[in-house]
CSV table of C-alpha atoms in Angstrom, one decimal:
chain,number,residue,atom,x,y,z
A,1,MET,CA,0.0,0.0,0.0
A,2,PHE,CA,1.4,3.4,-0.9
A,3,THR,CA,1.4,6.4,1.4
A,4,TRP,CA,0.7,9.9,0.3
A,5,LEU,CA,4.4,10.6,0.4
A,6,ASP,CA,5.0,7.7,-1.9
A,7,TRP,CA,2.5,9.0,-4.4
A,8,ILE,CA,3.9,12.5,-4.3
A,9,MET,CA,7.5,11.3,-4.8
A,10,VAL,CA,6.4,9.0,-7.7
A,11,THR,CA,4.5,11.9,-9.3
A,12,ILE,CA,7.5,14.2,-9.0
A,13,ILE,CA,9.9,11.7,-10.5
A,14,ILE,CA,7.6,10.8,-13.4
A,15,SER,CA,6.9,14.5,-14.1
A,16,LEU,CA,10.6,15.2,-14.2
A,17,LEU,CA,11.2,12.3,-16.5
A,18,LEU,CA,8.4,13.5,-18.8
A,19,VAL,CA,9.8,17.0,-18.9
A,20,LEU,CA,13.5,16.2,-19.1
A,21,LEU,CA,13.7,13.0,-21.1
A,22,ILE,CA,10.5,12.2,-23.0
A,23,ALA,CA,9.3,15.7,-24.0
A,24,PRO,CA,12.5,16.6,-25.8
A,25,ILE,CA,12.5,13.4,-27.8
A,26,VAL,CA,8.9,13.9,-28.9
A,27,ALA,CA,9.6,17.6,-29.6
A,28,PHE,CA,12.4,16.7,-31.8
A,29,PHE,CA,10.0,15.0,-34.2
A,30,PHE,CA,7.6,17.9,-34.2
A,31,ARG,CA,10.1,20.7,-34.4
A,32,LYS,CA,8.5,22.2,-37.6
A,33,ASN,CA,7.9,25.6,-35.8
A,34,GLY,CA,11.0,25.4,-33.7
A,35,PHE,CA,12.3,23.0,-31.1
A,36,LYS,CA,11.6,25.3,-28.0
A,37,LYS,CA,7.9,25.8,-29.0
A,38,ALA,CA,7.5,22.1,-29.7
A,39,TRP,CA,9.1,21.2,-26.4
A,40,LYS,CA,6.7,23.6,-24.5
A,41,ILE,CA,3.6,22.1,-26.2
A,42,THR,CA,4.9,18.6,-25.7
A,43,ASN,CA,5.4,19.3,-22.0
A,44,ILE,CA,1.9,20.7,-21.6
A,45,CYS,CA,0.4,17.7,-23.4
A,46,LEU,CA,2.4,15.0,-21.6
A,47,LEU,CA,1.9,16.5,-18.1
A,48,SER,CA,-1.8,17.1,-18.7
A,49,GLY,CA,-2.3,13.5,-19.8
A,50,TYR,CA,-0.3,12.3,-16.9
A,51,LEU,CA,-2.4,14.3,-14.4
A,52,LEU,CA,-5.6,12.9,-16.0
A,53,ILE,CA,-4.3,9.4,-15.2
A,54,VAL,CA,-2.8,10.1,-11.7
A,55,THR,CA,-5.7,12.1,-10.3
A,56,PRO,CA,-8.3,9.3,-10.4
A,57,ILE,CA,-5.7,6.9,-8.9
A,58,MET,CA,-5.1,9.2,-6.0
A,59,VAL,CA,-8.9,9.8,-5.5
A,60,ILE,CA,-9.5,6.0,-5.5
A,61,TYR,CA,-6.6,5.6,-3.0
A,62,TYR,CA,-8.3,8.1,-0.7
A,63,TYR,CA,-11.7,6.5,-0.8
A,64,THR,CA,-10.4,2.9,-0.5
A,65,ASP,CA,-7.7,3.3,2.1
A,66,LEU,CA,-7.9,6.6,4.0
A,67,LYS,CA,-11.6,7.4,4.2
A,68,PRO,CA,-12.5,4.1,5.9
A,69,LEU,CA,-10.0,4.9,8.7
A,70,ILE,CA,-11.5,8.4,9.2
A,71,GLU,CA,-15.0,6.9,9.3
A,72,LYS,CA,-13.9,4.3,11.8
A,73,MET,CA,-12.6,7.0,14.1
A,74,ASP,CA,-15.8,9.0,13.5
A,75,GLN,CA,-17.9,6.0,14.6
A,76,ARG,CA,-15.8,5.4,17.7
A,77,TYR,CA,-16.1,9.1,18.6
A,78,GLN,CA,-19.9,9.0,18.2
A,79,GLN,CA,-20.1,6.0,20.4
A,80,MET,CA,-17.9,7.6,23.1
A,81,LYS,CA,-19.2,11.1,22.8
A,82,SER,CA,-21.4,11.1,25.9
A,83,GLU,CA,-18.5,9.8,28.0
A,84,LEU,CA,-16.0,12.4,26.8
A,85,PRO,CA,-15.4,15.7,28.5
A,86,VAL,CA,-17.0,18.8,27.0
A,87,GLU,CA,-13.7,20.9,27.3
A,88,ASN,CA,-10.7,20.2,25.2
A,89,SER,CA,-9.0,16.9,26.1
A,90,GLU,CA,-6.5,14.5,24.7
A,91,LYS,CA,-9.3,11.9,25.0
A,92,LYS,CA,-10.9,13.7,22.0
A,93,VAL,CA,-7.9,13.1,19.8
A,94,PHE,CA,-8.3,9.8,18.1
A,95,VAL,CA,-5.4,7.8,16.5
A,96,GLU,CA,-5.3,4.8,14.2
A,97,ILE,CA,-2.0,3.1,13.6
A,98,TYR,CA,-1.5,0.8,10.6
A,99,GLN,CA,1.3,-0.8,8.6
A,100,THR,CA,2.1,-0.3,4.9
A,101,GLY,CA,4.8,-1.9,2.8
A,102,SER,CA,6.1,-5.4,2.3
A,103,SER,CA,8.7,-7.5,4.0
A,104,SER,CA,10.7,-8.0,0.8
A,105,ASN,CA,14.4,-6.8,0.8
A,106,ASN,CA,13.6,-3.6,-1.0
A,107,GLY,CA,10.2,-3.1,0.6
A,108,ASN,CA,9.5,0.3,2.1
A,109,ARG,CA,8.1,-0.7,5.5
A,110,LEU,CA,6.2,2.1,7.2
A,111,VAL,CA,4.2,2.5,10.4
A,112,ASN,CA,1.6,5.0,9.6
A,113,PHE,CA,-0.7,6.9,11.9
A,114,MET,CA,-3.8,9.0,11.3
A,115,VAL,CA,-5.1,11.5,13.8
A,116,ASN,CA,-8.6,13.1,14.1
A,117,ASN,CA,-8.9,16.0,16.5
A,118,TYR,CA,-12.5,16.4,17.8
A,119,ASN,CA,-11.6,19.4,20.0
A,120,ASN,CA,-12.4,23.1,19.5
A,121,GLN,CA,-8.7,24.1,19.6
A,122,ASP,CA,-5.5,23.0,17.8
A,123,PHE,CA,-3.5,20.3,19.4
A,124,GLU,CA,0.3,20.8,19.6
A,125,GLY,CA,2.5,18.2,21.1
A,126,THR,CA,3.9,14.8,20.4
A,127,ILE,CA,2.8,11.2,19.8
A,128,LYS,CA,5.0,8.4,21.1
A,129,ILE,CA,4.5,5.2,19.2
A,130,SER,CA,5.7,2.0,20.8
A,131,ALA,CA,6.1,-1.2,18.8
A,132,PHE,CA,5.6,-4.7,20.4
A,133,TYR,CA,6.6,-8.0,18.8
A,134,LYS,CA,5.0,-11.0,20.4
A,135,GLY,CA,4.2,-9.0,23.5
A,136,GLU,CA,7.7,-7.7,23.9
A,137,LYS,CA,8.5,-4.0,23.5
A,138,ILE,CA,11.1,-3.6,20.7
A,139,GLY,CA,11.2,0.2,20.1
A,140,GLU,CA,9.5,3.5,20.4
A,141,LYS,CA,9.7,6.8,18.5
A,142,GLU,CA,8.3,10.3,19.4
A,143,VAL,CA,6.9,12.5,16.6
A,144,GLU,CA,5.8,16.1,16.7
A,145,LEU,CA,2.1,16.8,16.1
A,146,ASN,CA,0.3,19.9,15.1
A,147,VAL,CA,-3.3,19.0,14.5
A,148,LEU,CA,-5.8,21.7,13.8
A,149,ALA,CA,-9.2,21.9,15.6
A,150,HIS,CA,-11.7,19.5,14.1
A,151,GLU,CA,-9.1,18.2,11.6
A,152,LYS,CA,-9.7,14.8,10.3
A,153,GLY,CA,-7.2,12.6,8.4
A,154,TYR,CA,-3.9,14.2,9.6
A,155,SER,CA,-1.4,11.5,8.9
A,156,ASP,CA,2.3,10.8,9.1
A,157,TYR,CA,4.6,7.8,9.3
A,158,ILE,CA,7.7,6.3,10.9
A,159,TYR,CA,10.1,4.1,9.1
A,160,ALA,CA,9.9,0.6,10.6
A,161,ASN,CA,13.7,0.5,11.3
A,162,LYS,CA,13.3,3.6,13.6
A,163,LEU,CA,11.1,1.3,15.8
A,164,ASN,CA,13.6,-1.5,15.6
A,165,ILE,CA,11.3,-3.6,13.4
A,166,LYS,CA,13.3,-6.0,11.4
A,167,ARG,CA,12.1,-7.6,8.1
A,168,PRO,CA,11.2,-11.0,9.7
A,169,MET,CA,9.0,-9.2,12.2
A,170,TRP,CA,6.9,-7.5,9.6
A,171,ASN,CA,3.9,-9.7,10.4
A,172,LYS,CA,0.6,-8.0,11.1
A,173,GLU,CA,-0.5,-10.6,13.6
A,174,SER,CA,2.7,-10.6,15.7
A,175,LEU,CA,3.3,-6.9,15.6
A,176,LYS,CA,1.3,-4.5,17.8
A,177,PHE,CA,1.5,-0.8,18.4
A,178,GLU,CA,0.5,1.5,21.3
A,179,TYR,CA,0.6,5.3,21.4
A,180,GLU,CA,0.8,8.1,24.0
A,181,LEU,CA,-0.2,11.7,23.3
A,182,ASN,CA,1.4,14.6,25.1
A,183,GLY,CA,0.7,18.2,24.4
A,184,GLU,CA,-1.6,21.2,24.8
A,185,PHE,CA,-4.4,23.0,23.1
A,186,LYS,CA,-3.9,26.4,21.6
């Protein structure tokens, strides 16, 4: 599963390849009115076509992978709403932690987290994520958070090796995560 960062990086790399490598080759064959003009037109056409392909993929990714997590947190919030304090509280900041990537040698293994803030003020602080393998704590990492009031879908990630998760451990059944929020509302 790709993260948003993966999609952005792939899009930038492909865009650069289109502009720097493919567009000049195509422009060379259509240089009737000058190479520079043909290169500009080719860039516009190739990048427009590329965006027409990539945009639906990113929209599908959002609705199949990210939106269900947001909805899951919304449902949990609605169930717990009556038990939660009225004032701003860390209890009204919900977090979902999930894994992406494969355990192959060149797999990009990430521990992702998504945050929904149901408070009336911004939350500024940290989240400490701890990794457990077969019940034993193997690592933890603290990450800065700045989540706006009522923001849904704030996400970030940690590389698995930063949590001391080795490739053989990358098993969703044996690997568990816990988190701890620390911060204040502004």
